[in-house]
Amino acid sequence: MIAVLPGERLLRVCLLSLFSSAAFWLVIGSIFSLIASIKFHSPEFLADHAWLTYGRVRAASTNLALYGFCIPGGLGAALWIIARVGGTNLVFAPGVLGGAVLLNVGVALGLGGILAGGQLTGFEYFEMPQYSAIFILLGYMLAGASAVLTLHSRSNRELAVPQWYLMAAIFWFPWIYSTAILLLLVYPVRGVAQSVVAWWYAANLQFVWITLAGLAAVFYLLPRTLGRELNSRHIALFGFWMLVLFGSWTGVPRSAPVPAWMPSMSIVATVMTSLLYISVLLAVWYTIRGTSHTDAGSERGVKKEPSVPSDGSADIPVRHVGAASQLGAQSRGCGTRSEAPLPTCLGAARFAKFAVAAFLLAGLISILPVIIGRGEWVTFTWLGPARWQFAIYGFFAIAVFACIYCSLSEFAGQGDELPRLANVQFWLASSGTLLIGLPLAGAGIIQALKLRNPDIAFVDVSKATLHFLRLSTVGDLLIVAANVILLFSIISCIARSRSASARAVIADSTAEVLR
Amino acid sequence: VNYGPMVFLAAFFAMASSWFAFVLKPQLQTGQMVPTNTVPAGLSYPAARPGLAQQGLQVYRENGCYYCHSKQVMQESTVFEVILIEAGTNPPALQSAIAHLAPKLAESGKALEDLPKPILASVRKDRADRAVRLLTASGAEAIPWVRPTGPDIARGWGKRRSVAEDFLFDDPVMLGSQRVGPDLANVGVRQPDINWHLRHFYAPTVVVPGSVMPPYSYLFEKRRVGLRPSPNALAGGADLGVGPGFEVVPKPEALALAAYMISLRADAPLFSAPYSVPGTLPPPETIAETNAPSANGGAPTNAPSQ
């Protein structure tokens, strides 16, 4: 059991505030996504009210997933990983708390604006109106500042792979988001330049940022749950370069009515990202298989401490010396706590493996059609939403879930029910992802092939996809259930840790009195 | 080694390169775009949408219509036809030229009947140019005929591909990413009837059987018929499921949206997306000796819509 230090308590409060708001918005967002999914095969469902029309419900679901869940959830996972790998306490914790408040205010305002006012910006995945976008940007920058300062105060100066990914992610979002706010909302550019900026922003958020943060979680969790080093660090760093170099150039679709070099550049970049997928596959495969042709510890010239029982031994000296320096002194190789294997009963490795599989599947969906026929034939089909489901939920969200469960077990102990909840949640979330992603991909391929043939009436093209869409509604239902379980786990953890910390406070104060 | 600054620089470099390529450069290239001219009529294109249609664009945005409808016509390629307009005064030379170009047509012996007549179809530009030179050399008058191809164009969703100019005056530009519903780039050409659009918004499945579009009944007011029926009420209320004694009157939003639909016409032939418009070529019988307007109105019909 990790000792509850003052710094540890601060980290707990900060992370739980981020994670609980992320889970809350995820539940709301998935309910909207369920409504949107039902509307496809029953268009008259809830159609009598402007605020529940398909366009607004769909915008609400995607934007809640991105700004309600991915941003705070990703920030929380990033803070947790940075603190653990760096073996340090959270720095500038008020920034995180204030950031969480601002993010929640921004998302709530944006949701209201989209649903009630119809104040969608008109750019997909960037629909939060200007007044709420400002809150989101400020909230992110506050929490991000804390992440940067925490990273800076790390006791082990050498950066591990997850820290590379996270550092890039932290700086990436403010740049793209402020560009999009300025050039699309405040001083809108003219004509199709708007669409290009919007595509650029969407690709950088949904592909680059999401992948940076999600892969950091995977590259942190997998070695730690398996009790091994990441194998190999070089492959993972190669993937990092491929992602930031080529991922940021994707986004402009083949069909775009813009000068031809833009879609061509995007297509080349999309094909080049296959190097990223291959390197991730190799790194994860070698790590799971555990063959160590390079020992990451010795490679960095650091002698690994033989079997320091980090749990028990960390407890005693920490009381006397500062937490950070002690943890740093204990193992210079990489932070102590990153060495300590996570409890396997939570299945964090399983979460991480599924996340990687979904990531690769999303990559396959985006690259294969480009290689076969330049991607023209699948634009405007359901393959896009299928890819979104795999990338955002199957990959990113499930990787963040694993971080959430592991941090919960560190904060409040596992108890009896946490492993059970994590288990049920994993199966619901993963089967839900597959039940949405695979039917949508099937619908997309059928739609693409039928749209190619002008003799097939358009109404028949849509009819051919209906069965797949019905199936995906079942998946949406499972995902709502999975998200509710996540929210319940976090809330019950907060309840347990509050009673535990109350007991600890009482024990501390009585100890003072008794001595 | 402390790699922190290096990671920062790496991310900064990558970010900056993509920012220059996909934010700055597009803005420099297309952000200062000005209206262009149609080819060959030379009229200014595009014209701004009428005020009501501009309000309709905002209704389109507010209801997230762009989630289900794209506004991008794709074009696979461009093929050419060669059309013989006038036989000229040297039929034997022309016959031999046609025999060289299209032996089958020449054998049928009807090559010079019913002019104008396509001599070659679906050829590439170089071959069409050669054929036109050959026919012109024999004293005939022939022109190449530009025809964009692709599934979208075969579906009648547009005459040519969409280009940047089509969206010059739109704010925001909503190009769409999915085709749950049909492409709307030229819906005003396909369906110029405002009443059709209003009825379609109110009850899509009645107007288009099998449609998956949700009804937008909240853009309408269903009310009891007053002393006299409203002049704006939708026609054919009984089909739309409106009971007797009631009428459905479109709200201003519905009228604006319908006006926007009709204003969606991106079919002007441009230099960057050319195609030949029927009507630029006067029918042979109307090549009159007088200056009087010809039977079909005479005016070239490649004037820009709107």
Coordinates of C-alpha atoms in Angstrom, one line a residue, chain A:
Chain A
M1 CA 0.0 0.0 0.0
I2 CA 1.4 3.3 -1.0
A3 CA 1.7 5.7 1.9
V4 CA -0.7 8.6 1.8
L5 CA 1.6 11.5 1.7
P6 CA 0.4 15.1 1.8
G7 CA 1.5 15.3 -1.9
E8 CA -0.1 12.0 -2.6
R9 CA -3.3 13.3 -1.1
L10 CA -3.1 16.4 -3.4
L11 CA -2.5 14.2 -6.4
R12 CA -5.5 12.1 -5.4
V13 CA -7.8 15.1 -5.1
C14 CA -6.7 16.5 -8.4
L15 CA -6.9 13.3 -10.4
L16 CA -10.2 12.3 -9.0
S17 CA -11.7 15.7 -9.9
L18 CA -10.4 15.3 -13.5
F19 CA -11.4 11.7 -13.8
S20 CA -14.9 12.1 -12.2
S21 CA -15.7 15.0 -14.5
A22 CA -14.4 13.1 -17.5
A23 CA -16.5 10.0 -16.6
F24 CA -19.6 12.2 -16.1
W25 CA -19.3 13.8 -19.5
L26 CA -18.6 10.5 -21.0
V27 CA -21.8 9.0 -19.7
I28 CA -23.8 12.0 -20.9
G29 CA -22.1 11.9 -24.3
S30 CA -22.7 8.2 -24.8
I31 CA -26.4 8.7 -24.0
F32 CA -26.5 11.3 -26.8
S33 CA -24.6 8.9 -29.0
L34 CA -27.2 6.3 -28.3
I35 CA -30.0 8.7 -29.2
A36 CA -28.2 9.6 -32.5
S37 CA -27.7 5.9 -33.3
I38 CA -31.4 5.1 -32.8
K39 CA -32.4 8.1 -35.0
F40 CA -30.7 6.4 -38.0
H41 CA -33.1 3.5 -38.3
S42 CA -36.0 5.4 -36.7
P43 CA -35.7 8.9 -38.0
E44 CA -38.9 10.0 -36.3
F45 CA -37.5 9.2 -32.8
L46 CA -37.5 12.4 -30.7
A47 CA -37.7 14.5 -33.8
D48 CA -40.2 17.0 -32.6
H49 CA -37.9 19.2 -30.7
A50 CA -35.2 21.4 -32.1
W51 CA -32.7 20.6 -29.3
L52 CA -33.0 16.8 -29.9
T53 CA -32.6 17.0 -33.7
Y54 CA -30.0 14.6 -35.1
G55 CA -27.5 17.2 -36.1
R56 CA -27.3 18.7 -32.6
V57 CA -27.4 15.4 -30.7
R58 CA -24.6 14.1 -32.9
A59 CA -22.6 17.2 -32.3
A60 CA -23.2 17.0 -28.6
S61 CA -22.0 13.3 -28.5
T62 CA -18.8 13.9 -30.4
N63 CA -17.9 17.1 -28.7
L64 CA -18.6 15.7 -25.2
A65 CA -16.4 12.7 -26.1
L66 CA -13.6 14.9 -27.2
Y67 CA -13.7 17.9 -24.8
G68 CA -15.7 16.4 -22.0
F69 CA -13.9 13.1 -21.8
C70 CA -10.7 13.0 -23.8
I71 CA -9.2 16.3 -22.6
P72 CA -9.7 15.9 -18.8
G73 CA -9.3 12.2 -18.9
G74 CA -6.1 12.5 -21.0
L75 CA -4.8 15.3 -18.7
G76 CA -5.5 13.2 -15.6
A77 CA -3.8 10.1 -17.0
A78 CA -0.9 12.4 -18.1
L79 CA -0.5 13.9 -14.6
W80 CA -0.6 10.5 -13.0
I81 CA 2.0 9.0 -15.4
I82 CA 4.3 12.1 -15.1
A83 CA 4.1 12.0 -11.3
R84 CA 4.8 8.3 -11.1
V85 CA 7.5 8.0 -13.7
G86 CA 9.2 11.1 -12.5
G87 CA 8.9 9.9 -8.9
T88 CA 7.7 13.3 -7.8
N89 CA 4.7 15.1 -6.3
L90 CA 2.3 17.2 -8.2
V91 CA 3.5 20.7 -8.7
F92 CA 1.1 23.6 -9.0
A93 CA -1.9 21.5 -7.9
P94 CA -4.3 24.5 -7.8
G95 CA -3.8 24.8 -11.5
V96 CA -5.2 21.3 -12.0
L97 CA -8.2 22.0 -9.8
G98 CA -8.9 25.4 -11.4
G99 CA -8.4 23.8 -14.8
A100 CA -10.9 21.1 -14.0
V101 CA -13.4 23.7 -13.0
L102 CA -12.8 25.8 -16.1
L103 CA -13.0 22.7 -18.4
N104 CA -16.3 21.7 -16.8
V105 CA -17.7 25.2 -17.1
G106 CA -16.7 25.3 -20.7
V107 CA -18.1 21.9 -21.6
A108 CA -21.4 22.6 -19.8
L109 CA -21.7 26.0 -21.6
G110 CA -20.9 24.5 -24.9
L111 CA -23.3 21.7 -24.5
G112 CA -26.1 24.2 -23.7
G113 CA -25.1 26.3 -26.6
I114 CA -25.2 23.3 -29.0
L115 CA -28.4 21.8 -27.9
A116 CA -30.5 24.8 -26.8
G117 CA -29.2 27.6 -29.0
G118 CA -28.1 25.7 -32.0
Q119 CA -24.8 27.6 -31.7
L120 CA -22.8 25.0 -33.5
T121 CA -19.7 26.5 -35.2
G122 CA -20.4 24.4 -38.3
F123 CA -17.0 22.7 -38.2
E124 CA -17.1 19.0 -37.3
Y125 CA -15.3 18.1 -34.0
F126 CA -15.0 21.8 -33.2
E127 CA -18.5 22.6 -32.5
M128 CA -18.2 24.2 -29.1
P129 CA -19.2 27.9 -29.5
Q130 CA -16.5 30.5 -29.0
Y131 CA -17.5 31.5 -25.4
S132 CA -17.1 28.0 -24.2
A133 CA -14.0 27.3 -26.2
I134 CA -12.2 30.0 -24.3
F135 CA -12.9 28.3 -21.0
I136 CA -11.7 24.9 -22.4
L137 CA -8.5 26.5 -23.7
L138 CA -7.8 28.2 -20.4
G139 CA -8.7 25.2 -18.3
Y140 CA -6.4 23.0 -20.4
M141 CA -3.5 25.5 -20.2
L142 CA -3.8 25.7 -16.4
A143 CA -3.8 21.9 -15.9
G144 CA -1.2 21.6 -18.6
A145 CA 1.1 24.1 -16.8
S146 CA 0.9 21.8 -13.7
A147 CA 1.8 18.9 -15.9
V148 CA 4.8 20.7 -17.4
L149 CA 6.0 21.9 -13.9
T150 CA 5.6 18.4 -12.5
L151 CA 7.6 17.0 -15.4
H152 CA 10.3 19.6 -14.8
S153 CA 10.6 18.6 -11.1
R154 CA 11.1 15.0 -11.9
S155 CA 13.8 13.3 -9.8
N156 CA 15.0 11.2 -12.6
R157 CA 16.3 13.6 -15.2
E158 CA 16.3 11.2 -18.1
L159 CA 13.0 11.2 -19.9
A160 CA 11.2 7.8 -20.4
V161 CA 9.2 7.1 -23.5
P162 CA 5.7 8.0 -22.0
Q163 CA 7.1 11.4 -21.0
W164 CA 8.2 12.2 -24.5
Y165 CA 4.7 11.4 -25.8
L166 CA 3.0 13.4 -23.0
M167 CA 5.3 16.4 -23.2
A168 CA 4.5 16.7 -26.9
A169 CA 0.8 16.2 -26.3
I170 CA 0.6 18.9 -23.6
F171 CA 2.1 21.5 -25.9
W172 CA 0.2 20.3 -29.0
F173 CA -3.4 21.0 -28.0
P174 CA -3.1 24.7 -27.0
W175 CA -1.4 25.5 -30.3
I176 CA -4.0 23.8 -32.5
Y177 CA -7.0 24.8 -30.4
S178 CA -6.0 28.5 -30.3
T179 CA -5.3 28.5 -34.0
A180 CA -8.7 27.0 -34.7
I181 CA -10.4 29.5 -32.4
L182 CA -8.7 32.5 -33.9
L183 CA -8.9 31.5 -37.6
L184 CA -12.4 29.9 -37.5
L185 CA -14.3 31.9 -34.9
V186 CA -12.7 35.2 -33.9
Y187 CA -11.2 36.3 -37.3
P188 CA -12.7 33.7 -39.7
V189 CA -10.7 33.1 -42.8
R190 CA -12.5 33.2 -46.1
G191 CA -13.9 30.4 -48.2
V192 CA -12.5 26.9 -48.3
A193 CA -9.5 28.1 -46.2
Q194 CA -11.9 27.6 -43.3
S195 CA -12.4 24.0 -44.2
V196 CA -8.7 23.3 -44.6
V197 CA -8.0 24.8 -41.1
A198 CA -10.9 22.8 -39.7
W199 CA -9.6 19.6 -41.2
W200 CA -6.1 20.3 -40.0
Y201 CA -7.4 20.9 -36.5
A202 CA -9.6 17.8 -36.5
A203 CA -6.7 15.6 -37.6
N204 CA -4.3 17.1 -35.1
L205 CA -6.7 16.6 -32.3
Q206 CA -8.2 13.3 -33.2
F207 CA -5.1 11.7 -34.5
V208 CA -2.0 13.3 -33.2
W209 CA -3.1 14.5 -29.7
I210 CA -5.2 11.4 -29.0
T211 CA -2.5 9.1 -30.2
L212 CA 0.3 10.9 -28.3
A213 CA -1.7 10.7 -25.0
G214 CA -3.1 7.2 -25.6
L215 CA 0.2 5.7 -26.6
A216 CA 1.9 7.3 -23.5
A217 CA -0.7 5.4 -21.4
V218 CA -0.1 2.2 -23.2
F219 CA 3.7 2.5 -23.1
Y220 CA 3.5 3.2 -19.4
L221 CA 0.9 0.6 -18.4
L222 CA 2.2 -2.4 -20.4
P223 CA 5.7 -2.6 -19.0
R224 CA 4.5 -1.8 -15.5
T225 CA 1.8 -4.4 -15.4
L226 CA 4.0 -7.0 -17.0
G227 CA 6.9 -6.1 -14.8
R228 CA 9.2 -5.6 -17.7
E229 CA 11.0 -2.9 -19.5
L230 CA 9.5 -1.4 -22.7
N231 CA 11.1 -3.3 -25.5
S232 CA 12.4 -1.4 -27.2
R233 CA 12.6 2.2 -26.4
H234 CA 14.1 3.0 -29.8
I235 CA 11.2 1.6 -31.7
A236 CA 8.8 3.6 -29.5
L237 CA 10.7 6.8 -30.1
F238 CA 10.8 6.1 -33.9
G239 CA 7.0 5.8 -33.6
F240 CA 6.9 9.2 -31.9
W241 CA 8.8 10.8 -34.7
M242 CA 6.6 9.3 -37.4
L243 CA 3.5 10.5 -35.5
V244 CA 4.5 14.1 -35.0
L245 CA 6.0 14.4 -38.4
F246 CA 3.4 12.7 -40.6
G247 CA 0.3 12.6 -38.4
S248 CA 0.0 16.4 -38.4
W249 CA -0.1 16.5 -42.2
T250 CA -3.1 14.2 -42.6
G251 CA -6.7 15.4 -42.6
V252 CA -7.6 16.9 -45.9
P253 CA -9.9 14.4 -47.7
R254 CA -9.4 13.3 -51.2
S255 CA -12.6 14.9 -52.4
A256 CA -11.8 18.4 -51.0
P257 CA -12.5 21.3 -53.4
V258 CA -9.1 22.8 -52.7
P259 CA -5.9 23.1 -54.7
A260 CA -4.9 19.5 -55.4
W261 CA -1.6 19.5 -53.5
M262 CA -3.4 19.6 -50.2
P263 CA -5.2 16.3 -50.5
S264 CA -2.2 14.8 -52.1
M265 CA 0.0 15.8 -49.2
S266 CA -2.5 14.3 -46.8
I267 CA -2.6 11.1 -48.7
V268 CA 1.1 10.7 -48.7
A269 CA 1.2 11.5 -45.0
T270 CA -1.5 9.0 -44.3
V271 CA 0.5 6.3 -46.0
M272 CA 3.6 7.3 -44.1
T273 CA 1.8 6.9 -40.8
S274 CA 1.8 3.1 -41.5
L275 CA 5.4 3.4 -40.1
L276 CA 3.9 4.5 -36.8
Y277 CA 1.5 1.6 -36.7
I278 CA 4.2 -0.9 -37.5
S279 CA 6.5 0.5 -34.8
V280 CA 3.8 0.4 -32.2
L281 CA 2.9 -3.1 -33.2
L282 CA 6.6 -4.1 -32.8
A283 CA 7.2 -2.4 -29.5
V284 CA 4.1 -3.9 -28.0
W285 CA 4.7 -7.3 -29.4
Y286 CA 8.3 -7.4 -28.2
T287 CA 7.3 -6.1 -24.8
I288 CA 4.5 -8.7 -24.4
R289 CA 6.7 -11.5 -25.6
G290 CA 9.4 -10.4 -23.2
T291 CA 12.4 -11.3 -25.3
S292 CA 15.0 -8.7 -24.3
H293 CA 17.5 -8.3 -27.0
T294 CA 18.2 -4.9 -25.5
D295 CA 18.1 -4.4 -21.8
A296 CA 16.7 -0.9 -21.5
G297 CA 18.2 -0.5 -18.0
S298 CA 21.8 -1.3 -18.9
E299 CA 21.5 0.5 -22.3
R300 CA 21.0 3.7 -20.4
G301 CA 24.0 3.0 -18.3
V302 CA 22.0 2.7 -15.1
K303 CA 22.3 -0.3 -12.8
K304 CA 19.0 -1.6 -11.8
E305 CA 18.5 -2.0 -8.1
P306 CA 17.9 -5.7 -7.6
S307 CA 14.4 -6.3 -6.2
V308 CA 13.7 -3.3 -4.1
P309 CA 10.3 -4.0 -2.5
S310 CA 9.1 -0.6 -3.4
D311 CA 5.9 -0.9 -1.6
G312 CA 7.0 -1.6 1.9
S313 CA 10.4 0.1 1.9
A314 CA 9.1 3.3 0.5
D315 CA 6.9 3.7 3.5
I316 CA 9.3 4.2 6.3
P317 CA 12.0 6.6 5.1
V318 CA 9.6 8.8 3.2
R319 CA 8.3 10.1 6.5
H320 CA 11.6 11.6 7.3
V321 CA 13.1 12.7 4.0
G322 CA 11.2 14.4 1.2
A323 CA 9.2 12.1 -0.9
A324 CA 10.6 13.2 -4.2
S325 CA 14.3 13.0 -3.2
Q326 CA 13.8 9.6 -1.6
L327 CA 12.0 8.1 -4.5
G328 CA 14.7 9.5 -6.8
A329 CA 17.5 8.1 -4.7
Q330 CA 15.9 4.8 -4.5
S331 CA 16.2 4.0 -8.2
R332 CA 17.8 6.3 -10.7
G333 CA 16.9 4.1 -13.6
C334 CA 13.3 5.1 -13.8
G335 CA 10.9 6.2 -11.1
T336 CA 10.3 3.7 -8.4
R337 CA 6.7 3.4 -8.8
S338 CA 6.9 2.7 -12.5
E339 CA 9.0 -0.3 -11.5
A340 CA 6.4 -1.6 -9.1
P341 CA 4.1 -4.0 -11.0
L342 CA 0.5 -2.9 -11.0
P343 CA -2.0 -5.3 -9.5
T344 CA -2.8 -7.8 -12.3
C345 CA -6.3 -8.4 -11.1
L346 CA -7.4 -5.0 -12.5
G347 CA -6.5 -6.3 -15.9
A348 CA -4.7 -3.2 -16.9
A349 CA -2.6 -5.2 -19.4
R350 CA -5.8 -6.5 -21.0
F351 CA -7.1 -2.9 -21.3
A352 CA -3.8 -1.8 -22.9
K353 CA -3.7 -4.8 -25.3
F354 CA -7.2 -4.1 -26.5
A355 CA -6.4 -0.4 -26.8
V356 CA -3.4 -1.3 -29.1
A357 CA -5.6 -3.7 -31.1
A358 CA -8.2 -1.0 -31.6
F359 CA -5.5 1.5 -32.5
L360 CA -4.1 -0.8 -35.2
L361 CA -7.6 -1.4 -36.5
A362 CA -8.3 2.3 -36.8
G363 CA -5.0 2.6 -38.6
L364 CA -6.0 -0.2 -41.0
I365 CA -9.3 1.6 -41.7
S366 CA -7.5 4.9 -42.5
I367 CA -4.6 3.5 -44.5
L368 CA -6.0 0.5 -46.5
P369 CA -8.6 2.5 -48.6
V370 CA -5.9 5.0 -49.4
I371 CA -3.6 2.3 -50.7
I372 CA -6.4 0.6 -52.6
G373 CA -7.8 3.3 -54.9
R374 CA -6.4 6.5 -53.4
G375 CA -9.1 6.7 -50.7
E376 CA -11.6 8.3 -53.0
W377 CA -14.1 5.5 -52.9
V378 CA -14.6 5.6 -49.1
T379 CA -15.0 9.3 -48.5
F380 CA -18.4 10.2 -47.2
T381 CA -19.1 6.7 -45.9
W382 CA -19.6 5.1 -42.5
L383 CA -15.9 4.0 -42.4
G384 CA -15.2 7.4 -41.0
P385 CA -17.3 7.0 -37.9
A386 CA -16.1 3.4 -37.6
R387 CA -12.5 4.7 -37.5
W388 CA -13.6 7.3 -34.9
Q389 CA -15.1 4.6 -32.7
F390 CA -11.9 2.5 -32.7
A391 CA -9.5 5.5 -32.3
I392 CA -11.4 7.5 -29.7
Y393 CA -13.2 4.9 -27.7
G394 CA -11.5 1.6 -28.4
F395 CA -8.0 3.0 -28.2
F396 CA -7.8 6.2 -26.3
A397 CA -10.7 5.8 -23.8
I398 CA -9.9 2.2 -23.0
A399 CA -6.3 3.1 -22.4
V400 CA -7.4 5.9 -20.1
F401 CA -9.8 3.6 -18.3
A402 CA -6.9 1.4 -17.3
C403 CA -5.0 4.4 -15.9
I404 CA -8.1 5.4 -14.0
Y405 CA -8.6 2.0 -12.5
C406 CA -4.9 1.7 -11.5
S407 CA -4.8 5.1 -9.9
L408 CA -8.1 4.4 -8.1
S409 CA -6.6 1.2 -6.6
E410 CA -3.5 3.2 -5.5
F411 CA -5.6 5.9 -3.9
A412 CA -8.2 3.9 -2.1
G413 CA -7.1 0.4 -2.2
Q414 CA -8.7 -2.2 -4.5
G415 CA -11.4 -3.3 -2.1
D416 CA -13.4 -6.3 -3.3
E417 CA -15.4 -4.6 -5.9
L418 CA -12.9 -2.6 -7.9
P419 CA -11.4 -5.6 -9.8
R420 CA -14.9 -6.9 -10.4
L421 CA -16.1 -3.5 -11.7
A422 CA -13.0 -3.2 -13.9
N423 CA -13.6 -6.6 -15.3
V424 CA -17.3 -6.0 -16.2
Q425 CA -16.4 -2.6 -17.6
F426 CA -13.7 -4.0 -19.8
W427 CA -16.0 -6.6 -21.4
L428 CA -18.8 -4.1 -21.9
A429 CA -16.5 -1.4 -23.3
S430 CA -14.6 -3.7 -25.6
S431 CA -17.6 -5.6 -26.9
G432 CA -19.5 -2.3 -27.3
T433 CA -16.6 -0.9 -29.4
L434 CA -16.5 -4.0 -31.6
L435 CA -20.3 -3.9 -32.0
I436 CA -20.2 -0.3 -33.1
G437 CA -17.0 -0.3 -35.1
L438 CA -17.3 -3.5 -37.1
P439 CA -20.9 -3.0 -38.3
L440 CA -20.2 0.6 -39.2
A441 CA -17.1 -0.5 -41.1
G442 CA -19.3 -3.1 -42.9
A443 CA -21.9 -0.5 -43.6
G444 CA -19.2 1.8 -44.9
I445 CA -17.8 -0.7 -47.4
I446 CA -21.2 -1.6 -48.7
Q447 CA -22.2 2.0 -49.0
A448 CA -18.9 2.8 -50.8
L449 CA -19.4 0.0 -53.3
K450 CA -23.0 0.9 -53.9
L451 CA -22.3 4.6 -54.3
R452 CA -19.9 3.8 -57.0
N453 CA -22.7 2.4 -59.1
P454 CA -24.9 5.2 -60.3
D455 CA -27.6 2.8 -61.3
I456 CA -28.4 2.1 -57.7
A457 CA -30.9 4.7 -56.4
F458 CA -29.6 6.6 -53.4
V459 CA -32.5 5.5 -51.2
D460 CA -31.5 1.9 -51.8
V461 CA -27.9 2.7 -50.8
S462 CA -29.1 4.0 -47.4
K463 CA -31.5 1.1 -47.0
A464 CA -28.6 -1.4 -47.5
T465 CA -26.8 0.0 -44.4
L466 CA -29.8 -0.1 -42.0
H467 CA -29.2 -3.5 -40.6
F468 CA -25.6 -2.6 -39.7
L469 CA -26.8 0.6 -38.1
R470 CA -29.3 -1.3 -36.0
L471 CA -26.5 -3.6 -34.8
S472 CA -24.4 -0.6 -33.8
T473 CA -27.2 0.7 -31.6
V474 CA -26.7 -2.4 -29.4
G475 CA -23.1 -1.5 -29.2
D476 CA -24.0 2.0 -28.1
L477 CA -26.2 0.6 -25.4
L478 CA -23.3 -1.5 -24.1
I479 CA -21.0 1.5 -24.1
V480 CA -23.5 3.5 -22.0
A481 CA -23.5 0.7 -19.5
A482 CA -19.7 0.6 -19.5
N483 CA -19.5 4.3 -18.9
V484 CA -22.0 4.2 -16.1
I485 CA -19.9 1.5 -14.4
L486 CA -16.8 3.7 -14.7
L487 CA -18.5 6.7 -13.1
F488 CA -19.8 4.4 -10.3
S489 CA -16.3 3.1 -9.7
I490 CA -14.9 6.6 -9.4
I491 CA -17.7 7.8 -7.1
S492 CA -17.4 4.8 -4.8
C493 CA -13.6 5.3 -4.7
I494 CA -14.1 8.9 -3.7
A495 CA -16.5 7.8 -1.0
R496 CA -14.1 5.1 0.3
S497 CA -11.0 7.4 0.2
R498 CA -12.9 10.1 2.0
S499 CA -13.8 7.8 4.9
A500 CA -10.2 6.4 4.8
S501 CA -8.6 9.8 4.8
A502 CA -10.9 10.9 7.6
R503 CA -9.7 7.9 9.6
A504 CA -6.1 8.8 8.8
V505 CA -6.6 12.4 9.9
I506 CA -8.0 11.3 13.2
A507 CA -5.2 8.8 13.6
D508 CA -2.6 11.5 12.9
S509 CA -4.1 14.0 15.3
T510 CA -4.6 11.5 18.1
A511 CA -0.9 10.4 17.6
E512 CA 0.2 14.0 18.1
V513 CA -2.0 14.3 21.2
L514 CA -0.9 11.0 22.7
R515 CA 2.8 11.8 22.3

